CSV table of C-alpha atoms and ligand atoms in Angstrom, one decimal:
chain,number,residue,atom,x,y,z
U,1,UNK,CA,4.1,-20.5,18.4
U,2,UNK,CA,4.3,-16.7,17.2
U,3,UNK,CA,0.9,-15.2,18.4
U,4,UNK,CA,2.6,-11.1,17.9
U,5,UNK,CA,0.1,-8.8,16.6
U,6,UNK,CA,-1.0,-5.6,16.9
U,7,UNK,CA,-4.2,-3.8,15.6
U,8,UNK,CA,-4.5,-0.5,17.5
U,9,UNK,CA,-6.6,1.1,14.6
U,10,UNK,CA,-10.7,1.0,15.5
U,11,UNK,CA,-12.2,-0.7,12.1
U,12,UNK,CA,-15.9,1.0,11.6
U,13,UNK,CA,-17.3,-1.3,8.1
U,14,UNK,CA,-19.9,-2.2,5.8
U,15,UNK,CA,-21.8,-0.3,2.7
U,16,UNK,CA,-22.5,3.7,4.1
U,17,UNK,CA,-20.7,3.2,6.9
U,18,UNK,CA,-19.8,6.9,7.4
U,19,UNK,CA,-23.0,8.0,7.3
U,20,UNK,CA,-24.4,5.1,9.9
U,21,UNK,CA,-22.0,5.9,12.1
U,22,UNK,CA,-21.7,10.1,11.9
U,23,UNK,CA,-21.7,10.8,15.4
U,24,UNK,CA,-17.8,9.4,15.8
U,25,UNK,CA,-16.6,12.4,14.6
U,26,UNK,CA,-17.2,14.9,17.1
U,27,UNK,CA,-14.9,13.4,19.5
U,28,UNK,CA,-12.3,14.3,17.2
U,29,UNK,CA,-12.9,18.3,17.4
U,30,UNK,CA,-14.3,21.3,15.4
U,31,UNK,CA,-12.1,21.9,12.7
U,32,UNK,CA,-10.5,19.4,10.6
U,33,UNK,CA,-8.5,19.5,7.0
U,34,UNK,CA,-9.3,16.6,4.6
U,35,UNK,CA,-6.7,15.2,2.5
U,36,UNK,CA,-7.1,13.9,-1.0
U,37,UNK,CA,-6.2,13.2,-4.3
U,38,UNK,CA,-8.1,15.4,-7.6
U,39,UNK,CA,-10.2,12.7,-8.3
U,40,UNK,CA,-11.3,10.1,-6.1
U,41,UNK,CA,-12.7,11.3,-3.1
U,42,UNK,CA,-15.2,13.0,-5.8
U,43,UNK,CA,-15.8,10.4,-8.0
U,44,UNK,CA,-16.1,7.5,-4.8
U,45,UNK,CA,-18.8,9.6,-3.4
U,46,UNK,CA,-16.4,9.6,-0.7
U,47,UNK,CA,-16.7,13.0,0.1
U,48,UNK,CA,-20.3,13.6,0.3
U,49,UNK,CA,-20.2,11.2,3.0
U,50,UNK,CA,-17.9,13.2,5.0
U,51,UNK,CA,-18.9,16.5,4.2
U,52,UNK,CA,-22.4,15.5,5.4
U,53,UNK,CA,-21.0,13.9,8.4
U,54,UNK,CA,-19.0,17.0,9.7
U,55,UNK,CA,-22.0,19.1,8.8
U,56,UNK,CA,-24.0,17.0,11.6
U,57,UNK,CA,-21.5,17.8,13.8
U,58,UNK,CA,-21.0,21.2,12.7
U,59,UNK,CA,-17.1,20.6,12.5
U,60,UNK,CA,-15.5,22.6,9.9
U,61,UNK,CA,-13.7,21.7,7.7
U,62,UNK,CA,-11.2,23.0,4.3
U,63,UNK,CA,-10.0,20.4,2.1
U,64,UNK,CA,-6.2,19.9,0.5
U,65,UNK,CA,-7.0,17.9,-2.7
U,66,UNK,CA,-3.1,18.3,-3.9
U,67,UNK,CA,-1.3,14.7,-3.2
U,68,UNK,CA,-0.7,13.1,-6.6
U,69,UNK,CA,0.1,9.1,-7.0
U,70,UNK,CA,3.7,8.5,-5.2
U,71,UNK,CA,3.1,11.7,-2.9
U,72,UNK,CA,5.8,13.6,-2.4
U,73,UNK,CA,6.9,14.3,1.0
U,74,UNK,CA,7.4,18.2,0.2
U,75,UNK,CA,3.5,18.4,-1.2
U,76,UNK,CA,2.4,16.4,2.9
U,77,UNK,CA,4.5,19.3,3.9
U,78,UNK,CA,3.3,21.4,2.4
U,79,UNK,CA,-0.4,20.1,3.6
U,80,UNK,CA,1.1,19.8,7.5
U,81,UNK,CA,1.9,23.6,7.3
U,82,UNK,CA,-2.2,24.1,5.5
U,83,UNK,CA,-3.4,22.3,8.3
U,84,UNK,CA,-1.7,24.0,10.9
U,85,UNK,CA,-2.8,27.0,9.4
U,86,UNK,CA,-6.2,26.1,9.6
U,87,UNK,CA,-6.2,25.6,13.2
U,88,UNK,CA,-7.4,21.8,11.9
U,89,UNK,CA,-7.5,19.5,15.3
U,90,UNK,CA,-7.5,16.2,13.4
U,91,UNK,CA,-7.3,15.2,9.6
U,92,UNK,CA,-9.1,12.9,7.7
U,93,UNK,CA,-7.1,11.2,4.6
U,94,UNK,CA,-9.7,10.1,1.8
U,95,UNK,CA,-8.7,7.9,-1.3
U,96,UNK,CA,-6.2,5.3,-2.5
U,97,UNK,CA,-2.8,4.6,-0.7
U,98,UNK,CA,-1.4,7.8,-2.0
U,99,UNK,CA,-3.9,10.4,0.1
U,100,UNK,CA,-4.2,7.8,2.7
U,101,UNK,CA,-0.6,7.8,3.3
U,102,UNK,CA,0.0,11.5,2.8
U,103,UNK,CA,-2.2,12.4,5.2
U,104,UNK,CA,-0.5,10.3,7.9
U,105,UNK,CA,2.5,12.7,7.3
U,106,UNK,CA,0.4,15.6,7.5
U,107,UNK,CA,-0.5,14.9,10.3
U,108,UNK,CA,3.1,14.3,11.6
U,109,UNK,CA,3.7,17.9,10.2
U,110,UNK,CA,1.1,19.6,11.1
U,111,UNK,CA,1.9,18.7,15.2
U,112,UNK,CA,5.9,19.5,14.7
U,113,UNK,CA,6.1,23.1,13.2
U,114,UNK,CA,9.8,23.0,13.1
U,115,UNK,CA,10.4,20.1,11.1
U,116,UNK,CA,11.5,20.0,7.5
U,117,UNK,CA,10.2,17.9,5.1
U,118,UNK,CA,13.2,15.2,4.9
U,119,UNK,CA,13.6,15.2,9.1
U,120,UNK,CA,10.1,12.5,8.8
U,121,UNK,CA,12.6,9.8,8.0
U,122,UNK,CA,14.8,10.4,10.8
U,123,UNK,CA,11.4,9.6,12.8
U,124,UNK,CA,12.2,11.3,16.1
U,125,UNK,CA,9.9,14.1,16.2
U,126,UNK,CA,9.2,15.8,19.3
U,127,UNK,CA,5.1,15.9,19.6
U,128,UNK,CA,2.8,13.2,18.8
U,129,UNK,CA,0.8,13.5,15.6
U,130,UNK,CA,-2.9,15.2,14.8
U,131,UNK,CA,-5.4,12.3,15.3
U,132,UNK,CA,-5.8,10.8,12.1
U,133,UNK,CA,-9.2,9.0,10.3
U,134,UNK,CA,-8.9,7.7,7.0
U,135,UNK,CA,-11.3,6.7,4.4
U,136,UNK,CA,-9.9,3.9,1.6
U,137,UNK,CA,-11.0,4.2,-2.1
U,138,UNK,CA,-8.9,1.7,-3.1
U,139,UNK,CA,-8.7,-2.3,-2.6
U,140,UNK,CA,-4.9,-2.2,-2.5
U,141,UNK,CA,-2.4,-0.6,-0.4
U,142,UNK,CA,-4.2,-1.7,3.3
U,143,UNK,CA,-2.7,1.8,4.5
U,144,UNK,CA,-6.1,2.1,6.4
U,145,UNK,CA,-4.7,-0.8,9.1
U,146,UNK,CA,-0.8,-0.6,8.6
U,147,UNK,CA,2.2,1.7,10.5
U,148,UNK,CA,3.5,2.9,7.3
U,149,UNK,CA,3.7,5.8,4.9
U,150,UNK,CA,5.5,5.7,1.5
U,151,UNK,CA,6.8,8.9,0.4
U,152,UNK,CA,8.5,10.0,-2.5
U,153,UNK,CA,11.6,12.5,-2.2
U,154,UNK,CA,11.1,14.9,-4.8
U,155,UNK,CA,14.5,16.4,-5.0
U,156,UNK,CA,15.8,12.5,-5.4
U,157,UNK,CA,13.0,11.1,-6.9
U,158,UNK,CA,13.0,8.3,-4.7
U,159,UNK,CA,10.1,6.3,-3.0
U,160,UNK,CA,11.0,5.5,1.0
U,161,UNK,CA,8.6,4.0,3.9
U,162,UNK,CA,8.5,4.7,7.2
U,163,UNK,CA,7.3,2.6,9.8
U,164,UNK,CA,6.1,3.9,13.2
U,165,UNK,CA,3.0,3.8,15.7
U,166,UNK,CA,2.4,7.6,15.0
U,167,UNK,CA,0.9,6.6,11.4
U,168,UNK,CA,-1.8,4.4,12.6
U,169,UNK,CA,-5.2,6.0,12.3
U,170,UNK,CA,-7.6,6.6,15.2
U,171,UNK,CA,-10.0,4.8,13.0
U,172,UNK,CA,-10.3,3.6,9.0
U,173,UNK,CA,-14.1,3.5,7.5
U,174,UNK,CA,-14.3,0.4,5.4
U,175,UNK,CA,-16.8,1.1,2.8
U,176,UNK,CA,-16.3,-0.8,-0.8
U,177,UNK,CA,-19.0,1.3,-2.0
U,178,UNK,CA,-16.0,3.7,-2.4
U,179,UNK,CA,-14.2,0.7,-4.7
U,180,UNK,CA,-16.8,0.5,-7.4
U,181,UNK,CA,-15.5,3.7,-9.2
U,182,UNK,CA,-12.4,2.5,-9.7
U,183,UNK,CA,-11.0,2.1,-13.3
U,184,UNK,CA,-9.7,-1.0,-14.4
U,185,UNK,CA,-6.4,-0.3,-14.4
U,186,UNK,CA,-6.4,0.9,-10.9
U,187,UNK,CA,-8.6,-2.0,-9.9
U,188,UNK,CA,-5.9,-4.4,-11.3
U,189,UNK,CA,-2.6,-2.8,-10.4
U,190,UNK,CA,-4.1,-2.4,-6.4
U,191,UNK,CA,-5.6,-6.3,-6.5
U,192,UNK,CA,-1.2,-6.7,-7.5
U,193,UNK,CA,-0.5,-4.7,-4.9
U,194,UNK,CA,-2.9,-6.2,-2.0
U,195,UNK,CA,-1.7,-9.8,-3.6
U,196,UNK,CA,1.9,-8.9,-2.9
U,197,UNK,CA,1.5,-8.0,0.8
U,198,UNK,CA,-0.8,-11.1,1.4
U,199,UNK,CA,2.4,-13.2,-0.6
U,200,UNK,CA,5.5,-11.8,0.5
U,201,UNK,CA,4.0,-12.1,3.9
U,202,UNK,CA,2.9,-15.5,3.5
U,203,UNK,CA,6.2,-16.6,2.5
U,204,UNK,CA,8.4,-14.6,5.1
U,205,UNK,CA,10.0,-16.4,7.7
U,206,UNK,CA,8.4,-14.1,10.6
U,207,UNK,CA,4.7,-14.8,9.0
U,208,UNK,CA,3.2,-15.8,12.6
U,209,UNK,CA,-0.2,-17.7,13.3
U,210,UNK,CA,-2.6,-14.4,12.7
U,211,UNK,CA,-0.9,-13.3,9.9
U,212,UNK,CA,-1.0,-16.5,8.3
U,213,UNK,CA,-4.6,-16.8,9.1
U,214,UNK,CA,-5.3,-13.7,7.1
U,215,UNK,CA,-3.2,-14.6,4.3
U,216,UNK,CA,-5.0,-17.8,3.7
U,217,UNK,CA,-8.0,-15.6,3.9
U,218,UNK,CA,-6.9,-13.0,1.2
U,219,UNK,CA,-4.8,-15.0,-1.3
U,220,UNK,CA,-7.8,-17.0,-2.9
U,221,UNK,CA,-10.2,-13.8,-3.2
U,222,UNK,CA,-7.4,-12.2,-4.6
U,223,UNK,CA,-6.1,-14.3,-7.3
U,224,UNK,CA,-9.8,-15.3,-8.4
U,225,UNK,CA,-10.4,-11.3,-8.3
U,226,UNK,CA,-7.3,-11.3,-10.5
U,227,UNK,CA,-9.0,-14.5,-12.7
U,228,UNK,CA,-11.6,-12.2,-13.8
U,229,UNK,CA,-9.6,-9.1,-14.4
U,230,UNK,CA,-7.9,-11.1,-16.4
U,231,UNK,CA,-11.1,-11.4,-19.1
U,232,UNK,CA,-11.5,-8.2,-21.1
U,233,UNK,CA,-15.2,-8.0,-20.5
U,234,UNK,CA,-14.8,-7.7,-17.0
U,235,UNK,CA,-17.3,-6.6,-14.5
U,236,UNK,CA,-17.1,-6.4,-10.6
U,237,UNK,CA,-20.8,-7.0,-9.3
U,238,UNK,CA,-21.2,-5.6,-5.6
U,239,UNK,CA,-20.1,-8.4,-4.3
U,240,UNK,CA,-17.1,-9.3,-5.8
U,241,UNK,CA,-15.9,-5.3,-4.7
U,242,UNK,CA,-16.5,-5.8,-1.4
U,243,UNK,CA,-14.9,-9.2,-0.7
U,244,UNK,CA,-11.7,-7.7,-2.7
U,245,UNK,CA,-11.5,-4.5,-0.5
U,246,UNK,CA,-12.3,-6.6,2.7
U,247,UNK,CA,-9.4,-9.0,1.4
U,248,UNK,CA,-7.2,-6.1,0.6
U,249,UNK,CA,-7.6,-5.3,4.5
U,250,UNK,CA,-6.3,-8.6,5.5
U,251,UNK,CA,-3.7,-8.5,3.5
U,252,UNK,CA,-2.8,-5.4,5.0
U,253,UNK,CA,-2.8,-6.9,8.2
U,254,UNK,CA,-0.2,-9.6,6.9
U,255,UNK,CA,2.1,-6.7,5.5
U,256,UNK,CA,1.9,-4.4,8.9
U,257,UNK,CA,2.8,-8.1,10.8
U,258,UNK,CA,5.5,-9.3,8.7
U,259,UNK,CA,6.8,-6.5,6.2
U,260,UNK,CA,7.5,-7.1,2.8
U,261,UNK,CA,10.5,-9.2,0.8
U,262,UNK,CA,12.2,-8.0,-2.3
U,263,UNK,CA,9.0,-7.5,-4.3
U,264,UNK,CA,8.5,-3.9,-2.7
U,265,UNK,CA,11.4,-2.4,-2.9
U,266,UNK,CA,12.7,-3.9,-6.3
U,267,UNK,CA,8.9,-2.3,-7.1
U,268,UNK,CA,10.0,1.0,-6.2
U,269,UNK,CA,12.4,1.3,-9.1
U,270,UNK,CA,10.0,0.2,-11.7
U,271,UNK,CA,7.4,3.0,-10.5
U,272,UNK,CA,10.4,5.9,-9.9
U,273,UNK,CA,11.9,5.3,-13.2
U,274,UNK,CA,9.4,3.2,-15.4
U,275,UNK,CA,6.0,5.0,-14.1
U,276,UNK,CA,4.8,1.6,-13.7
U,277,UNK,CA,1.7,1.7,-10.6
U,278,UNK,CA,2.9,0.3,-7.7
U,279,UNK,CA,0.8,-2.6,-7.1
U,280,UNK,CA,2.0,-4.1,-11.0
U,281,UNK,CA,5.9,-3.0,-10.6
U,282,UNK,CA,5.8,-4.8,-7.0
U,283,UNK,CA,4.0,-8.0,-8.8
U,284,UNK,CA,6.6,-8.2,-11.3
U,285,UNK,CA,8.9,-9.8,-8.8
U,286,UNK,CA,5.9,-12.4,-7.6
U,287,UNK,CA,7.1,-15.0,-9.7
U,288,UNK,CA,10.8,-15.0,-8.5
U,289,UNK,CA,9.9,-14.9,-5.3
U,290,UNK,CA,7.8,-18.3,-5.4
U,291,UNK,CA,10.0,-20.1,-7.6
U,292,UNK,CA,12.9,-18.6,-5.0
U,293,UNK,CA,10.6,-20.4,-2.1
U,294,UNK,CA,10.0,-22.9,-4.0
U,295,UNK,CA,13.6,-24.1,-4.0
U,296,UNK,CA,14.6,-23.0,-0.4
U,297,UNK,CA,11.0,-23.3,1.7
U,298,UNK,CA,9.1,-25.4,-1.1
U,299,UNK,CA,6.4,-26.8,2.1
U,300,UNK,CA,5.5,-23.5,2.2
U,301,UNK,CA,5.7,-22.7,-1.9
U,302,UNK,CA,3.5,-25.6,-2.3
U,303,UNK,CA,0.8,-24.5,0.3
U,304,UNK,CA,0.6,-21.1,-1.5
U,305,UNK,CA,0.0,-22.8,-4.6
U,306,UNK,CA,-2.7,-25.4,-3.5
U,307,UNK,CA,-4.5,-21.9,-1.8
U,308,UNK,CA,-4.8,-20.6,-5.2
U,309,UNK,CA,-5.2,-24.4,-6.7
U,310,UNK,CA,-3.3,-23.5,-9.5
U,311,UNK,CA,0.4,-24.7,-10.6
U,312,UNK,CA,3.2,-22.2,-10.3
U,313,UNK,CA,3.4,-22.1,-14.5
U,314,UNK,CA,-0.2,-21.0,-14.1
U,315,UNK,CA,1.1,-18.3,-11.4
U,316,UNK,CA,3.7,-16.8,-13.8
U,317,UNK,CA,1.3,-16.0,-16.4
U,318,UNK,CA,-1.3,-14.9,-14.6
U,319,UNK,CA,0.3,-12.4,-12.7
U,320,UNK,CA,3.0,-11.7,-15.1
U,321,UNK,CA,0.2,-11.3,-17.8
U,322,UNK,CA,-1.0,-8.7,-15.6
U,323,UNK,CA,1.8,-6.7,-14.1
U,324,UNK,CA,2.4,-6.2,-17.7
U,325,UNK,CA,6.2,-5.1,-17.4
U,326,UNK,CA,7.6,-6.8,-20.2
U,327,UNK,CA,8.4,-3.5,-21.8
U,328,UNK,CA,10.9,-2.2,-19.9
U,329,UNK,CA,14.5,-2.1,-20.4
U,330,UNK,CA,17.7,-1.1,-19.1
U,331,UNK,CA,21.8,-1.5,-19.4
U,332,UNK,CA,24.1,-2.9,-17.1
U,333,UNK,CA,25.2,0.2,-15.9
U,334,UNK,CA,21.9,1.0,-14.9
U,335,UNK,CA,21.3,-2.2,-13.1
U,336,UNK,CA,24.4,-1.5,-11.3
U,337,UNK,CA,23.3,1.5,-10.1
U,338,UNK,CA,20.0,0.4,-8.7
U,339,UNK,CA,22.2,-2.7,-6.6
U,340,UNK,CA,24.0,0.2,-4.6
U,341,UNK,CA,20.3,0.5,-3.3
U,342,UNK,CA,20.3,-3.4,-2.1
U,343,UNK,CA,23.5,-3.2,0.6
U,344,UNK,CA,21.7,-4.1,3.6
U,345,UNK,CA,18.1,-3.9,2.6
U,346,UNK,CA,16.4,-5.7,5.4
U,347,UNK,CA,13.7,-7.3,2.8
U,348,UNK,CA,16.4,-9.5,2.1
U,349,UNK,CA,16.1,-10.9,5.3
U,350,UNK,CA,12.4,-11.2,5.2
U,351,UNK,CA,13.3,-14.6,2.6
U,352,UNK,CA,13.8,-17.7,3.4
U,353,UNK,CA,17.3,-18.5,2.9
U,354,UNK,CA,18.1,-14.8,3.0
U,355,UNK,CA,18.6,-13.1,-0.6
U,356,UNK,CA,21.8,-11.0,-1.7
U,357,UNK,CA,22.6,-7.9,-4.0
U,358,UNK,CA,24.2,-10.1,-6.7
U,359,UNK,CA,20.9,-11.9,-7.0
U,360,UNK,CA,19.3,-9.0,-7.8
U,361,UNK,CA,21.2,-7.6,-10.0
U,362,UNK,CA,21.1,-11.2,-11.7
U,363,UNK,CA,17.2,-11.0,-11.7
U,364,UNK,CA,17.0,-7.8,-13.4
U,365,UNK,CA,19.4,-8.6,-16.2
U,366,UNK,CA,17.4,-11.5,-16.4
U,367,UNK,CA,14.1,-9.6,-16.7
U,368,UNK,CA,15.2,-6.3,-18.1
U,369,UNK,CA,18.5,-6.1,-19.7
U,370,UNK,CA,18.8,-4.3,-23.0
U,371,UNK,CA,19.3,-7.1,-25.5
U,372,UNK,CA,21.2,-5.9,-27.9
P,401,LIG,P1,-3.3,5.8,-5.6
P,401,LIG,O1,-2.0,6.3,-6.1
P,401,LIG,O2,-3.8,6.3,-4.3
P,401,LIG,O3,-4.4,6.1,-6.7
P,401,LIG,C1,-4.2,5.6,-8.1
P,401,LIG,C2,-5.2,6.3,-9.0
P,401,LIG,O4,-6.5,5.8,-8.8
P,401,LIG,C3,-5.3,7.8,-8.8
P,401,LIG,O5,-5.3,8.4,-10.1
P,401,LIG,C4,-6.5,8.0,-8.1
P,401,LIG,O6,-7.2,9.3,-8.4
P,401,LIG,C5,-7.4,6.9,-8.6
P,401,LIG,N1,-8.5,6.4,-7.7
P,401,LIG,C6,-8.3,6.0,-6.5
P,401,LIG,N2,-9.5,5.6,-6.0
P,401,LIG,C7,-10.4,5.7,-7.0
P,401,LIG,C8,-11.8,5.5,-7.1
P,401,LIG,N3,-12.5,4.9,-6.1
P,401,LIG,N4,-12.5,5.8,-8.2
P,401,LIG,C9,-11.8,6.4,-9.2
P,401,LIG,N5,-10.4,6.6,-9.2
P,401,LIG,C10,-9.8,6.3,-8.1
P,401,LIG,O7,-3.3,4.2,-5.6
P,401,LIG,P2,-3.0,3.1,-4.5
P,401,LIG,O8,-2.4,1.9,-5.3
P,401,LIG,O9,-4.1,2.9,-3.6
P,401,LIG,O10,-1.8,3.7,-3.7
P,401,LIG,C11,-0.4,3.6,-4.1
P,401,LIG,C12,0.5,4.2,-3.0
P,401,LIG,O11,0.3,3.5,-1.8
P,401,LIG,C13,1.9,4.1,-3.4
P,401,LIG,O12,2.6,5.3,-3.1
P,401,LIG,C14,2.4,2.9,-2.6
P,401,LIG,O13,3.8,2.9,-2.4
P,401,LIG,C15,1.6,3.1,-1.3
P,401,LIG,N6,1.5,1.9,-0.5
P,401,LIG,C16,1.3,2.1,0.9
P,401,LIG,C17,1.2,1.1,1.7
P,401,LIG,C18,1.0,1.3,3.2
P,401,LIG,O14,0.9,0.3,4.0
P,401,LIG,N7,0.8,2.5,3.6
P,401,LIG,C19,1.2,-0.3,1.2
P,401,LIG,C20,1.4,-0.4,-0.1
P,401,LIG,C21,1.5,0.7,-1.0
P,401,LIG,P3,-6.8,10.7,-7.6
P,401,LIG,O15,-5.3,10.7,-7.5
P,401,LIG,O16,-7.2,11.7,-8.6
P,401,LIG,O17,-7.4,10.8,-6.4
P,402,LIG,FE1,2.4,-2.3,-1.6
């Protein structure tokens, strides 16, 4: 029996939780930098919350509201170097995966002045990190309970994780409240993205008893979420947003216990060349990846499908429906290119049966090549 997990992040949750639970804070210091996006640590209400929670505790603070979608990791840098500056003694990282998981490099930066911006995926730095909090606005990523940060290389373009105990957070606020400003499209793409983790998790062959505990928990609230995103006239009542975001969370615990498969990474591409948000570009490779377990692990492709109690035709058009990357197109050549990517790519392990370059590159012809 595989009983491995690890949760070393303390979990404070529930509707206003910041402001129930203030007094947490002052441990932490008396000067911190927050680290956002433009938009929605504003729009969440997020930041009122803080602001008024640092205010008790007379903590000062300055805020970097720079990181765009796919931060780069010159702009957490660049945010390391401002929080240094400051004289911040922790950082708090407020909004969807993108701030979340800049800030976690921030903080990496911030504690090791000498390093350049590329040096974080070597992953030896020399001091440990800035204590890190982090507020979700999102009910996607899961960054709030995982190890990893996904950066973008600027000067390649190019979207890379690291994994490593130094980006877990002293402690995530839960608070869905912070969900119900998100548009649509955001809400969609993250429910994807929060599917994928629970999925690729489910079906990899180290998914161990916790991890499959919480991906039986997610997978149904996420694919019914997904049901109703799937109507035009959509509307998340309270409850609805807070048993997404909670289920979002577990699925992050399955990703930060088993990793991902070829979804992710395949994802990448779409997003770096194709602008396509991450949570639909990783969904666009669901489908292939059940009908891929259903031929090499089908016990297991089967139990994912009686969770959702819905046939696997059902699954492709559901989620294909709503990855919505049908569009895109590309020539051999192209393809090619992207394969030189797949030589040892350890997601390809994390499949049942194993998966190779050559059957990548024959799924993407198969999904994407130019017709002519
Ligand atoms: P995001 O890139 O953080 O945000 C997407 C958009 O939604 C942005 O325009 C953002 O606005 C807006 N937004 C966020 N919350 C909002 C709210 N409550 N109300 C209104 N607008 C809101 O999206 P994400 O999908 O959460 O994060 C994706 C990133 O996380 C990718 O880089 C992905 O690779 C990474 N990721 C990380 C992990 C992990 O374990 N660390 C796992 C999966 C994915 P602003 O930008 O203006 O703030
Ligand atoms: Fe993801």
């Amino acid at each position: 029996m595989n009983l491995n997990f690890n949760m070393p992040v303390k979990l404070i949750s529930g509707r206003s939780c910041i402001a129930e639970n203030a007094g947490v804070f002052s441990r932490f210091g008396t000067k911190c930098l927050i680290v956002t996006g433009k938009s929605s640590a504003i729009k969440s209400g997020a930041i009122d919350d803080i602001k008024s929670a640092l205010e008790q505790n007379d903590i000062k603070y300055e805020i970097f509201d720079e990181i765009c979608e796919n931060p780069y990791l010159q702009h957490c840098h660049e945010c390391g170097t401002a929080a240094r500056e400051f004289g911040a003694d922790f950082i708090i990282g407020v909004g969807g995966g993108s701030p979340l998981d800049a800030s976690k490099a921030a903080a990496i930066y911030a504690a090791n002045p000498q390093m350049q911006a590329q040096e974080i995926y070597d992953m030896d730095w020399a001091n440990p990190p800035l204590d890190l909090i982090l507020a979700g606005t999102t009910a996607g990523t899961g960054s709030e309970v995982t190890a990893v940060s996904v950066l973008t290389d600027k000067t390649t373009g190019r979207k890379r994780a690291i994994t490593h105990p130094d980006c877990y957070a002293k402690i995530s606020f839960l608070d869905p409240k912070y969900t119900d400003t998100m548009p649509i499209s955001v809400t969609i793409s993250t429910a994807l993205d929060a599917l994928s983790h629970a999925v690729e998790g489910f079906l990899s062959p180290s998914c161990g008893e916790f991890a499959d505990i919480f991906a039986r928990k997610s997978i149904p609230i996420i694919w019914n979420a997904l049901l109703c995103l799937e109507k035009s006239e959509f509307q998340l009542d309270e409850n609805l947003r807070d048993e997404l975001y909670y289920a979002s969370i577990w699925a992050g615990f399955v990703l930060n216990s088993c990793g991902t498969a070829f979804p992710h990474p395949f994802g990448y591409i779409l997003t770096e060349d194709f602008a396509i948000a991450h949570g639909r570009a990783c969904a666009a490779f669901l489908p292939e990846l059940v009908e891929y377990n259903l031929e090499k692990n089908p016990e297991r492709a089967v139990e994912l499908l009686e969770l959702i109690d819905a046939p696997y035709t059902n699954f492709i058009s559901v989620i294909s429906g709503l990855a919505d990357c049908g569009g895109i197109s590309m020539t051999e050549e192209q393809i090619l290119n992207y394969a030189d990517r797949w030589e040892n790519l350890k997601n390809f392990k994390n499949v049942y049966g194993g998966y190779s370059p050559e059957q990548g590159i024959a799924l993407f012809k198969k999904l994407f090549l130019i017709k002519n």
